[in-house]
mmCIF file of C-alpha atoms in Angstrom:
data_model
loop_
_atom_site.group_PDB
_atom_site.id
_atom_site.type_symbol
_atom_site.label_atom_id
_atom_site.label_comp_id
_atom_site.label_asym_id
_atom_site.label_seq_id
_atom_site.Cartn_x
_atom_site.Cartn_y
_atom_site.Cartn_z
ATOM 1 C CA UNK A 286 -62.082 -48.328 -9.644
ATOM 2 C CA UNK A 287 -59.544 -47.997 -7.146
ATOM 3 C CA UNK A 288 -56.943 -47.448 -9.663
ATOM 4 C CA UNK A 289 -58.729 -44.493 -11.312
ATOM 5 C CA UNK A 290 -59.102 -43.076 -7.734
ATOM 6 C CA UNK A 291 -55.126 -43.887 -7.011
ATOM 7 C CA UNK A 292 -54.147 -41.516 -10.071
ATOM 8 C CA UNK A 293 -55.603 -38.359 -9.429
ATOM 9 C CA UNK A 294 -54.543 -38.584 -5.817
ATOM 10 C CA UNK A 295 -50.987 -39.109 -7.186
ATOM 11 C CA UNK A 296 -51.188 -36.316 -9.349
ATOM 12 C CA UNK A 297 -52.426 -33.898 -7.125
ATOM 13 C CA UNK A 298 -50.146 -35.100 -4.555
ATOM 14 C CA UNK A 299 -47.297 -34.286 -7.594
ATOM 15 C CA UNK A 300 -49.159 -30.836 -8.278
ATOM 16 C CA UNK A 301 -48.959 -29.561 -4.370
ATOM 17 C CA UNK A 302 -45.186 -31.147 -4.005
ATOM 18 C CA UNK A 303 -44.584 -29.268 -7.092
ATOM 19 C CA UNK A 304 -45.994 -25.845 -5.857
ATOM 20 C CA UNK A 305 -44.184 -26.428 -2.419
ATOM 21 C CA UNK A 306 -40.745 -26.955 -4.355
ATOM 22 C CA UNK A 307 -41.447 -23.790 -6.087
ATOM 23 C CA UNK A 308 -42.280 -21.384 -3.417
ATOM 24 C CA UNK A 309 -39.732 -22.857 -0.776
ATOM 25 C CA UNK A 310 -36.513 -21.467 -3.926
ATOM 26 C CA UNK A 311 -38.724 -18.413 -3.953
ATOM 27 C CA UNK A 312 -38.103 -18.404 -0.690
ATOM 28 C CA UNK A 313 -34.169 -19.179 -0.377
ATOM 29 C CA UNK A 314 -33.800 -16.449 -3.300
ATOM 30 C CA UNK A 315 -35.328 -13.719 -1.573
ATOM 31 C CA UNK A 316 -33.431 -15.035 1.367
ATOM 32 C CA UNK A 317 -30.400 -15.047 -0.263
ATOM 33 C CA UNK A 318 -30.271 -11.973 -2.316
ATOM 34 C CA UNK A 319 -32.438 -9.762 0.321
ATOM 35 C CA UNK A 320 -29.344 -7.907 1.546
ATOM 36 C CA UNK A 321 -27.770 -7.407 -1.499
ATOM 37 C CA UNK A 322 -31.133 -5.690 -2.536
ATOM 38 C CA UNK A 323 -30.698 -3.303 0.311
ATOM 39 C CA UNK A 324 -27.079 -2.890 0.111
ATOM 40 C CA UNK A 325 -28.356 -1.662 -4.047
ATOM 41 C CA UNK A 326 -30.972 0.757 -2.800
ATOM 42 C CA UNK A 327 -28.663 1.969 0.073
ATOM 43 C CA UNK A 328 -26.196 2.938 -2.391
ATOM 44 C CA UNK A 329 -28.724 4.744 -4.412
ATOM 45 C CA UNK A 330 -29.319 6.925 -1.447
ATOM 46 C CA UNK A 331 -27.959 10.330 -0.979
ATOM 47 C CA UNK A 332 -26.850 10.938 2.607
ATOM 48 C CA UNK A 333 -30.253 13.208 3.460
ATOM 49 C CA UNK A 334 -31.646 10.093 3.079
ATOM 50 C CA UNK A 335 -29.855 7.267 4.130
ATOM 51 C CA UNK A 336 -31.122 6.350 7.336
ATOM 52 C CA UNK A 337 -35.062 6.141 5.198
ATOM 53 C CA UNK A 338 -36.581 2.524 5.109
ATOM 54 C CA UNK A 339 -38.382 2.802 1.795
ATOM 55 C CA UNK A 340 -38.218 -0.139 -1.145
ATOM 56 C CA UNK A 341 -36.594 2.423 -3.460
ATOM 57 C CA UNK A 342 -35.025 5.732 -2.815
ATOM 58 C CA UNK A 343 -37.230 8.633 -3.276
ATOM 59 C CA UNK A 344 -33.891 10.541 -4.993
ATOM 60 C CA UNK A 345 -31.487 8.180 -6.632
ATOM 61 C CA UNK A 346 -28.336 9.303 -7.183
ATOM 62 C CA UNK A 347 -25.277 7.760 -8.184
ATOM 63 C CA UNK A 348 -23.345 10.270 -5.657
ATOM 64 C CA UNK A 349 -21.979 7.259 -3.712
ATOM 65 C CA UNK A 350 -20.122 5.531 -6.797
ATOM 66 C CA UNK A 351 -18.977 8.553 -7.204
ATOM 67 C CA UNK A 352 -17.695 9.180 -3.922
ATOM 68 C CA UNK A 353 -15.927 5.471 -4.010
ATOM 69 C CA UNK A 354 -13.704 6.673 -7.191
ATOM 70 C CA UNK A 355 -12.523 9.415 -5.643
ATOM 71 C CA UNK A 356 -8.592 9.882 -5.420
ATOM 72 C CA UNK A 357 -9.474 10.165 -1.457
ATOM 73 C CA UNK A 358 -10.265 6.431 -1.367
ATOM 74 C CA UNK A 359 -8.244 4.738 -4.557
ATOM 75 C CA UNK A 360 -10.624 2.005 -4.186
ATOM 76 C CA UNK A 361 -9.597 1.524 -8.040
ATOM 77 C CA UNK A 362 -6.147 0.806 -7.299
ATOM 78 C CA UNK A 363 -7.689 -1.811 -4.389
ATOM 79 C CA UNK A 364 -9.667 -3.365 -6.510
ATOM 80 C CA UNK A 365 -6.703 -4.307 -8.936
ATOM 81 C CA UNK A 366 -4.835 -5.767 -5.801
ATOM 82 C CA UNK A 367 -7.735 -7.864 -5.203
ATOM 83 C CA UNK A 368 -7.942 -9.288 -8.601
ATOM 84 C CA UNK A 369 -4.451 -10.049 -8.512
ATOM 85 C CA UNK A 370 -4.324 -11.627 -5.502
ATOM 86 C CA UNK A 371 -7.543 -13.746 -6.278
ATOM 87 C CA UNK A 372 -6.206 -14.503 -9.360
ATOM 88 C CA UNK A 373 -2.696 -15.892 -8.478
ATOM 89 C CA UNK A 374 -4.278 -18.031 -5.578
ATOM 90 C CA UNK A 375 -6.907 -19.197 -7.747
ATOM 91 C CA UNK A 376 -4.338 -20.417 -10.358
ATOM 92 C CA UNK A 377 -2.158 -21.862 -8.424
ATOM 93 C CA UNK A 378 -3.811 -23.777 -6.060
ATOM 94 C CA UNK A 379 -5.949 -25.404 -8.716
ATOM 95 C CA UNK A 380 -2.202 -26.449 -10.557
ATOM 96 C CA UNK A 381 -1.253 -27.899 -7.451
ATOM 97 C CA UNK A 382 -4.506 -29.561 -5.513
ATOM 98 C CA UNK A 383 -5.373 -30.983 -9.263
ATOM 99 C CA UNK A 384 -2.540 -33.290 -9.325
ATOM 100 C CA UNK A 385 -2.299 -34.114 -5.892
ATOM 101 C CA UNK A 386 -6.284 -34.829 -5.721
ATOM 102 C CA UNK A 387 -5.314 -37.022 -8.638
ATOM 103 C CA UNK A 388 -2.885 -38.633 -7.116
ATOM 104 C CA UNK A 389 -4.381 -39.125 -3.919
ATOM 105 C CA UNK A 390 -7.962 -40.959 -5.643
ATOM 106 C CA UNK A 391 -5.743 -43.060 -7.809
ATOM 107 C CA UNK A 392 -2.793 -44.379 -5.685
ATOM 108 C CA UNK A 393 -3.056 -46.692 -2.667
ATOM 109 C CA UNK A 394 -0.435 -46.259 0.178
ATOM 110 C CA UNK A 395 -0.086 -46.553 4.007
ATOM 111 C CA UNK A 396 -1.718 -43.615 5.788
ATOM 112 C CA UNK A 397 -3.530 -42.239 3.026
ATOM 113 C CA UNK A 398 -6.777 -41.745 5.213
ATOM 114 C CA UNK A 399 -4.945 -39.396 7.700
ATOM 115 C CA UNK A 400 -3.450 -37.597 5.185
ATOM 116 C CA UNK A 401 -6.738 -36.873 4.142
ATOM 117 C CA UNK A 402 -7.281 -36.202 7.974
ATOM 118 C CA UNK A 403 -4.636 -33.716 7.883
ATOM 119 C CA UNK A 404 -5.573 -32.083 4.819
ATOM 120 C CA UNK A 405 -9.437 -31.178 5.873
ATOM 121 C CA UNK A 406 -7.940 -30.547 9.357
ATOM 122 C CA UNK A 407 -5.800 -27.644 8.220
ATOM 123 C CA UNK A 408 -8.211 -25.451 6.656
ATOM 124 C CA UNK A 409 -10.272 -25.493 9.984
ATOM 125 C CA UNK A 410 -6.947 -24.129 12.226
ATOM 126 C CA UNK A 411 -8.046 -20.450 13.129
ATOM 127 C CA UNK A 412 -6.463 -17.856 11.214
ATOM 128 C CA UNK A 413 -6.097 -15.812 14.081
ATOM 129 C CA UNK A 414 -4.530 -18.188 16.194
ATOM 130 C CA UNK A 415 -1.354 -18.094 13.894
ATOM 131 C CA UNK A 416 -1.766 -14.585 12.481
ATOM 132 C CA UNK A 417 0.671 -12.919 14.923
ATOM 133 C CA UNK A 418 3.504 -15.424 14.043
ATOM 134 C CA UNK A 419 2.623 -14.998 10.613
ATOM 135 C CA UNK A 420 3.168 -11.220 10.825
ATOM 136 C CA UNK A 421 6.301 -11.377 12.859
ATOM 137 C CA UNK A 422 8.043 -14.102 10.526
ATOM 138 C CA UNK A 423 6.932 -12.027 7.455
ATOM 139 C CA UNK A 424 8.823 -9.191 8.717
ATOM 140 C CA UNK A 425 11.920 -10.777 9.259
ATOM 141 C CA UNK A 426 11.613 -11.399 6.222
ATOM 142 C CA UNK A 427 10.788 -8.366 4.559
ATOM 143 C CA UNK A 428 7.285 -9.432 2.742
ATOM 144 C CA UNK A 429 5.043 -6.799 4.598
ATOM 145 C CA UNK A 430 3.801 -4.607 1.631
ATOM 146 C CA UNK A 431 4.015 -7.333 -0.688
ATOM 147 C CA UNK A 432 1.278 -9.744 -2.685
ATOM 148 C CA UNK A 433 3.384 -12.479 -1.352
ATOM 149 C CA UNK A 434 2.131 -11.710 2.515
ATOM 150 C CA UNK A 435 -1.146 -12.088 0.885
ATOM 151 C CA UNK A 436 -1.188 -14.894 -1.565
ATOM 152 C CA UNK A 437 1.268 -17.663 0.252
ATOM 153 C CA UNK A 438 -1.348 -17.613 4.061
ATOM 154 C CA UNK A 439 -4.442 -17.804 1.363
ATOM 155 C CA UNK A 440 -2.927 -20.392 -0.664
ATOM 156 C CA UNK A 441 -2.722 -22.144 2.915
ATOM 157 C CA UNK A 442 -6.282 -22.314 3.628
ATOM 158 C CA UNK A 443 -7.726 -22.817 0.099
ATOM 159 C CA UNK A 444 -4.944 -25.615 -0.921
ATOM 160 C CA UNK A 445 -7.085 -27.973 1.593
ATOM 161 C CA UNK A 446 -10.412 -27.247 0.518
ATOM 162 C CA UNK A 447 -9.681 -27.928 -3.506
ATOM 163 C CA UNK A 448 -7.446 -31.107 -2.442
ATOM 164 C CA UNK A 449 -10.562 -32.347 -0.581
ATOM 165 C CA UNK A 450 -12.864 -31.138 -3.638
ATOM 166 C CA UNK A 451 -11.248 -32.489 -6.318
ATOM 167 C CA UNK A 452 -10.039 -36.138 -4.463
ATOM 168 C CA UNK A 453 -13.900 -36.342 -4.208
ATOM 169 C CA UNK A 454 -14.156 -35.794 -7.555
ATOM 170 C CA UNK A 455 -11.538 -37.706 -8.952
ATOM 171 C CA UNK A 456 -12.913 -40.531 -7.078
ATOM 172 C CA UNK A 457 -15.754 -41.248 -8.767
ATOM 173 C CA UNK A 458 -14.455 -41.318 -12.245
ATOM 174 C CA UNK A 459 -13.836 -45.132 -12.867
ATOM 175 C CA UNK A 460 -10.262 -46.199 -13.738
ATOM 176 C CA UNK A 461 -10.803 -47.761 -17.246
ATOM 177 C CA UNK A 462 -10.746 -43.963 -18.831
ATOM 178 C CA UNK A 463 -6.796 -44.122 -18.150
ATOM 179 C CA UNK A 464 -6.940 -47.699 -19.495
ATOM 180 C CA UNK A 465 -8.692 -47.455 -22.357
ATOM 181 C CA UNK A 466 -6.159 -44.509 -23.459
ATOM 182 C CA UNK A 467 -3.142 -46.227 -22.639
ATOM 183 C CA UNK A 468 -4.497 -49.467 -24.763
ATOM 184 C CA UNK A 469 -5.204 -46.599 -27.634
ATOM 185 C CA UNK A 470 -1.354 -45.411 -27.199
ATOM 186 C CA UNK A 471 -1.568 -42.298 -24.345
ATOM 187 C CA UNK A 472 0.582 -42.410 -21.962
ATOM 188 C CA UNK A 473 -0.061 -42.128 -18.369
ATOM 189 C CA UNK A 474 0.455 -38.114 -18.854
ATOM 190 C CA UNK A 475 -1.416 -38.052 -21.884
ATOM 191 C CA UNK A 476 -4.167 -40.128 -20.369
ATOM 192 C CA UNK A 477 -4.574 -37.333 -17.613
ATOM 193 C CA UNK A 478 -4.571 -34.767 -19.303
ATOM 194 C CA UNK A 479 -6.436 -35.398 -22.601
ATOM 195 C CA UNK A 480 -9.034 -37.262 -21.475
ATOM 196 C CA UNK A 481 -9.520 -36.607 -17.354
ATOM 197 C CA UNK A 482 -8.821 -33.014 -17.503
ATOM 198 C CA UNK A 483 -11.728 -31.982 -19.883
ATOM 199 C CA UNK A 484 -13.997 -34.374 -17.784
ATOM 200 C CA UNK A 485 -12.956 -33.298 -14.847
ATOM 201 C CA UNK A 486 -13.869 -29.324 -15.904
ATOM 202 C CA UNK A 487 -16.912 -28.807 -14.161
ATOM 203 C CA UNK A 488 -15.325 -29.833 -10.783
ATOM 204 C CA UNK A 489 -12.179 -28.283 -11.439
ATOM 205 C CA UNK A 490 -14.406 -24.870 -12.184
ATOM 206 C CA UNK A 491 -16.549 -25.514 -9.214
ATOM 207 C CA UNK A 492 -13.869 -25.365 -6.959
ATOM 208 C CA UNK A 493 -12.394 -22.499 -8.867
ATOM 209 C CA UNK A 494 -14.734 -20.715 -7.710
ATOM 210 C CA UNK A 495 -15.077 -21.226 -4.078
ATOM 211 C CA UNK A 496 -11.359 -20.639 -4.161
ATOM 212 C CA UNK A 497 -11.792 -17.375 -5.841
ATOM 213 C CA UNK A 498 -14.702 -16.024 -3.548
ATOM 214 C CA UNK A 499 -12.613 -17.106 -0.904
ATOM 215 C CA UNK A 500 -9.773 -14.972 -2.118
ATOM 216 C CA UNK A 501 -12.104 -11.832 -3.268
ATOM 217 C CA UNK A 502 -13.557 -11.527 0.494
ATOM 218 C CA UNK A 503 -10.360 -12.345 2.307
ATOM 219 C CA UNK A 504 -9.710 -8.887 5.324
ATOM 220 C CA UNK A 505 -7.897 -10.154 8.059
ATOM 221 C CA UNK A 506 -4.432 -11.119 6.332
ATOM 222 C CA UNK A 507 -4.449 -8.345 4.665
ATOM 223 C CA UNK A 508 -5.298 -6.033 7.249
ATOM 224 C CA UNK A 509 -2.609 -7.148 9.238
ATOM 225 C CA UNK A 510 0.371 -7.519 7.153
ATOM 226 C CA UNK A 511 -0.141 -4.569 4.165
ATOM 227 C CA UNK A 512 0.455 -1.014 5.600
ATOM 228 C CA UNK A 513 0.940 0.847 2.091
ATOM 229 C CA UNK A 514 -2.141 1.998 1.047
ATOM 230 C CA UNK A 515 -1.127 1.262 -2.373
ATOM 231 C CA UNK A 516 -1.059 -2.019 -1.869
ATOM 232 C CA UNK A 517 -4.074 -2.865 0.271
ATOM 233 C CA UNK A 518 -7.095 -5.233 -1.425
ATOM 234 C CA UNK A 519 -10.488 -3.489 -1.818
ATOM 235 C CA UNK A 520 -11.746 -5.523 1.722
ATOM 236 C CA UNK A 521 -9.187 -3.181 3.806
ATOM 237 C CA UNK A 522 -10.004 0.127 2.208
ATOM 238 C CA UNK A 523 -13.641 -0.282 2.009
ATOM 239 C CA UNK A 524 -13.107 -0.481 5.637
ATOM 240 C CA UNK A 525 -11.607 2.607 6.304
ATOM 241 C CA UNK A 526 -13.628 4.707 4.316
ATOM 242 C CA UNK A 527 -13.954 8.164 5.776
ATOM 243 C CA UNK A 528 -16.814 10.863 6.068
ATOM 244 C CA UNK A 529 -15.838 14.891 5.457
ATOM 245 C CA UNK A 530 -15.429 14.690 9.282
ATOM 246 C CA UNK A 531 -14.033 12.012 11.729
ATOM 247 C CA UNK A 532 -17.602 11.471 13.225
ATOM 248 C CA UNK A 533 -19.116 11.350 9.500
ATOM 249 C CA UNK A 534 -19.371 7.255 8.682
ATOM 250 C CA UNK A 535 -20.112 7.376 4.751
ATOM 251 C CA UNK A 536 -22.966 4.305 4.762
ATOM 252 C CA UNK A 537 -24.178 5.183 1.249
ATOM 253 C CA UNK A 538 -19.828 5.071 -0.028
ATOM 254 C CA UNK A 539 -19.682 1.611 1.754
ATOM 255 C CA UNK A 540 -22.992 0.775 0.485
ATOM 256 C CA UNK A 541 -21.780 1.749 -3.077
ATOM 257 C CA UNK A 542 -18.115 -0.086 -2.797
ATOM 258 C CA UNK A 543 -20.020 -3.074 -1.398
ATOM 259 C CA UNK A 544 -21.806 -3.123 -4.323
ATOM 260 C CA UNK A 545 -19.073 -2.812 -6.577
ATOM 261 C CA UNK A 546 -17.502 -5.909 -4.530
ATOM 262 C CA UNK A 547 -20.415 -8.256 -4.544
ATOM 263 C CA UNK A 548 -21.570 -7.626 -8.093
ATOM 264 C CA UNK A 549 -19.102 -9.363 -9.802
ATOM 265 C CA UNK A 550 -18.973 -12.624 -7.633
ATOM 266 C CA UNK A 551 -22.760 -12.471 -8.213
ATOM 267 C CA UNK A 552 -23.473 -12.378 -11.781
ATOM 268 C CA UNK A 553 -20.095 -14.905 -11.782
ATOM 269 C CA UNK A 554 -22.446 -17.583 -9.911
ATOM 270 C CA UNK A 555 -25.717 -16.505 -12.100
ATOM 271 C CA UNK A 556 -23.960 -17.034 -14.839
ATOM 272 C CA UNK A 557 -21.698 -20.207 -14.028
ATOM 273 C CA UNK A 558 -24.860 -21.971 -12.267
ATOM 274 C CA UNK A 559 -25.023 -25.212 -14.416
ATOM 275 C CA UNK A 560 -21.421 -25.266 -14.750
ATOM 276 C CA UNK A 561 -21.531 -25.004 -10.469
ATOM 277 C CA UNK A 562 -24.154 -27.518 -10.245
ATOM 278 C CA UNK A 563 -22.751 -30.519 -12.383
ATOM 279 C CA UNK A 564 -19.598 -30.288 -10.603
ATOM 280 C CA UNK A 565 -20.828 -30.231 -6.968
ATOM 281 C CA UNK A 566 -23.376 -32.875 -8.525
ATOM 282 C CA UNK A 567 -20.640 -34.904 -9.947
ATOM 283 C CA UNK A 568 -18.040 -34.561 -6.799
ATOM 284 C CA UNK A 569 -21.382 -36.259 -4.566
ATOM 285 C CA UNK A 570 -21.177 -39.194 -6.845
ATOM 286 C CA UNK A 571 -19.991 -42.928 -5.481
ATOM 287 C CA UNK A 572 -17.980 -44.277 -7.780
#
């Protein structure tokens, strides 16, 4: 009797857990993807109509994009810096945190936990605590106006975060892969890369990522140390868009570039999700 009672209790226990689950990533989703959602509609907007609070625009008009693509803004040509910039940084500092993380979850040495220390401790320094040396070394130099003023303070911050990542996740994969190739005739090289590499992907993607989101968004480097319009990322001209008059501020243009920003990184993570999951999944594993 009391068992028969017990299991529809359970179940209906399971039923309202389940609906509570459900609406609470309802929730986070509309959260999430609320301001992007406005940011959309805003761009729709023509300017009569900007300032209107309404769920769609009464007008849409793809004026705005327009406006964005205009040889006024080049926000084409800013775009292309971006991706390059994102794209070197990305590449790179995957090649280099992947064998360090490596190294760092397989060897054993004095100090090893400080380094570690030193590592997270790095990408938490204030950027704009060391942005005015920064600048003023770059110049001597001659790098103002260049990717290289760009990539080399980004590769800076986001070298910490995938060494941190990917020690995590090298961590947890037990020893006896390398092992078990060596016995079959791999060397140590071979070893890593034929057989932790490709099960090391979805980490190695994860923090791809992060690092390239990190990248895409970056403003204040930039800002500061590319002059030459030519060569500015999409994050400094969006910001200095420009109305027909110097009290004009075109909200629907920086609505629309917005839009052309976050879409990408957006249907990236949509997309990617399972990919994203397993490896942040995976890196929270004890080995």
């Amino acid at each position: 009797m009391s068992t028969s009672t017990a299991a529809p209790v359970n179940r209906t226990k399971r039923d309202w857990g389940s609906v509570f689950s459900t609406v609470g990533i309802v929730l986070i989703v509309i959260y999430c993807l609320a301001p992007f959602y406005w940011m959309l509609v805003s761009s729709l907007r023509p300017d009569s109509e900007i300032f209107e609070n309404s769920w769609w625009p009464r007008n849409p008009s793809l004026e705005n994009y327009k406006a964005v693509f205009s040889s006024k803004n080049d926000f084409a040509n800013g775009l292309i810096n971006s991706l390059i910039v994102s794209i070197v940084v990305t590449i790179v500092a995957l090649a280099v945190a992947t064998f360090t993380a490596y190294a760092l979850a397989r060897l054993d040495f004095r100090g090893k936990g400080l380094l570690m220390l030193l590592i997270i401790a790095t990408s938490m320094f204030p950027l704009v605590a060391i942005i005015v040396p920064l600048l003023k070394n770059f110049a001597a130099w001659g790098w103002t106006d260049t990717y290289q003023a760009m990539i080399i303070p980004d590769l800076s911050f986001s070298l910490p975060l995938a060494v941190w990542n990917l020690t995590s996740f090298f961590r947890q994969m037990p020893q006896e892969l390398e092992q078990s190739a060596m016995v079959d005739g791999c060397t140590p090289g071979q070893a890593f890369r034929k057989v932790i590499l490709p099960l090391a992907a979805p980490g190695i993607f994860t923090t791809a990522i992060i690092i390239f989101i990190g990248a895409w968004n970056e403003f204040l480097v930039a800002v500061t140390m590319i002059i030459n319009p030519s060569m500015q990322p999409a994050t400094v001209l969006l910001s200095k868009f420009t109305g027909d008059s110097q009290f004009n501020t075109p909200f629907g243009s920086q609505m629309a570039a917005g839009v052309i920003m976050t879409l990408p990184l957006v249907l990236m993570v949509l997309f990617f999700q399972r990919r994203i999951v397993a490896g942040l999944a995976a890196g929270g594993l004890k080995q």
